[in-house]
Coordinates of C-alpha atoms in Angstrom, one line a residue:
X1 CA 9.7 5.4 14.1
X2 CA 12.4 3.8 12.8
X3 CA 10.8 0.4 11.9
X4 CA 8.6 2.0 9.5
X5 CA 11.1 2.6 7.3
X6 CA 11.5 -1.3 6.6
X7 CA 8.3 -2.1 8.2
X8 CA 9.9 -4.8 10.6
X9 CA 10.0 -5.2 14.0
X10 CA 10.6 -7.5 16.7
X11 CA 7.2 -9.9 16.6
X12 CA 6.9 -9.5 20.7
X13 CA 7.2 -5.4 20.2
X14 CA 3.8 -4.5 20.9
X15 CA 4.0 -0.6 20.6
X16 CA 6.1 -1.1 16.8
X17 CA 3.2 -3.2 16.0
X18 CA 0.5 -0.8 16.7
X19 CA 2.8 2.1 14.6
X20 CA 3.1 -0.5 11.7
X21 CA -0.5 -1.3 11.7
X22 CA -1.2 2.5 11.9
X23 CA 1.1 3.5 9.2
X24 CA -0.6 0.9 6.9
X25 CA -4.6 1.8 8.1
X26 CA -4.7 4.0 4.7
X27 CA -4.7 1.2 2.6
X28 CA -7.8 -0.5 4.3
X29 CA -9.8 2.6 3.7
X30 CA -13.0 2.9 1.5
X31 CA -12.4 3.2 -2.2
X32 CA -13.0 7.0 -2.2
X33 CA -10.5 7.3 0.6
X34 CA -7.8 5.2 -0.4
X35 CA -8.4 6.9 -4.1
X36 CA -7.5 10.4 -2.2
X37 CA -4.5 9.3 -0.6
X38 CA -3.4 7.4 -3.9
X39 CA -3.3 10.8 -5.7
X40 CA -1.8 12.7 -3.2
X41 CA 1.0 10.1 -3.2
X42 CA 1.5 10.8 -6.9
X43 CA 1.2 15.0 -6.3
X44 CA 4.2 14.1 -3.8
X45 CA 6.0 12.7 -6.5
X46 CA 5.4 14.6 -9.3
X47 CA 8.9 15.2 -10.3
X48 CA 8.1 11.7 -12.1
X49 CA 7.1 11.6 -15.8
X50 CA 4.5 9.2 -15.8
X51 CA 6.3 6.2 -17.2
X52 CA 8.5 6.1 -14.2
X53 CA 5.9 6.8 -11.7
X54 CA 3.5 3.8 -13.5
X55 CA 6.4 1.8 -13.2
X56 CA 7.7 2.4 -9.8
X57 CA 4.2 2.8 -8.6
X58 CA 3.2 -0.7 -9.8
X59 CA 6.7 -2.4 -8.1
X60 CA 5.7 -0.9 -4.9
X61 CA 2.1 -2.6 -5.0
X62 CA 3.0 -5.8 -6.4
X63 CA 5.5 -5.4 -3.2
X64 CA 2.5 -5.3 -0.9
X65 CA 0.2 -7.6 -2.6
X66 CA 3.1 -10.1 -2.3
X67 CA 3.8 -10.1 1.4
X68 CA 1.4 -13.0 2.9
X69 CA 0.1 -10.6 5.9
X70 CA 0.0 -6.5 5.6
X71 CA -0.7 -6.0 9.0
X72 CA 0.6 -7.6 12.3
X73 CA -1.8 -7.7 14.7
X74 CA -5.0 -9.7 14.6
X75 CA -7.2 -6.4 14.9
X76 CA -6.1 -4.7 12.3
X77 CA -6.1 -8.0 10.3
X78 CA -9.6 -8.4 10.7
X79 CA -10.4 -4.5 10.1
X80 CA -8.5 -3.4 7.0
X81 CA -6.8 -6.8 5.2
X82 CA -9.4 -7.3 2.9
X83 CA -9.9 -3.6 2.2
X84 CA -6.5 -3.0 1.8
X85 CA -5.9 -6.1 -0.6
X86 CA -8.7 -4.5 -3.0
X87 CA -7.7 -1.0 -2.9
X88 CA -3.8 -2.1 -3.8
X89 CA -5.2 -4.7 -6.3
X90 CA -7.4 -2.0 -8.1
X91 CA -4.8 0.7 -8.3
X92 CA -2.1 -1.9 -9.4
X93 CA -4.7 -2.9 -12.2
X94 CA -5.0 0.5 -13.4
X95 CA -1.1 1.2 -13.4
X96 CA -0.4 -1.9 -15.5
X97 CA -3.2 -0.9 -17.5
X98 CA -1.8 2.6 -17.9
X99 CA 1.5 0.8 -19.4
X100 CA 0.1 -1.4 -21.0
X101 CA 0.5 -4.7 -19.2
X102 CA -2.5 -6.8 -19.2
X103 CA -2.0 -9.2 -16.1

């Protein structure tokens, strides 16, 4: 459990790569899916006016988008990478949007 708070762990950990790869599945979901779980992310941090949440929001993604590989394994490569690299893209799109960054 404790790798997914940095989402690292040893590359021979098989069972850590499986968790990571789980934890991450969301983002590979179909639009409509990953579109729930976006908003239930921002209901769980509502205490954030929406300047702060666009902003942090948007770090986080570009985060993601950034890393060369979101999964580990080959599997979930194949199932959920190019998914997942849409749904991020789209909702980072819209959050720049929302503040007015054009990129």
């Amino acid at each position: 459990m404790l790798a997914t708070a940095a989402h690292e762990a040893p590359e021979d950990d098989g069972a850590a790569t499986a968790l990571l790869d789980a934890d991450l599945a969301i983002l590979g979901a179909t639009r409509a899916t990953y579109a729930g779980y976006a908003a239930a992310v921002r209901r769980e941090y509502a205490q954030y006016d929406e300047g702060a949440w666009a902003a942090g929001r948007a770090a986080v993604l570009a985060n993601l988008l950034a890393r060369p590989l979101l999964y580990r394994s080959e599997t979930a490569r194949a199932r959920w990478e190019t998914a997942a690299r849409r749904n991020l893209a789209a909702e980072l799109t819209r959050w720049r949007e929302h503040a007015g960054d054009r990129r």
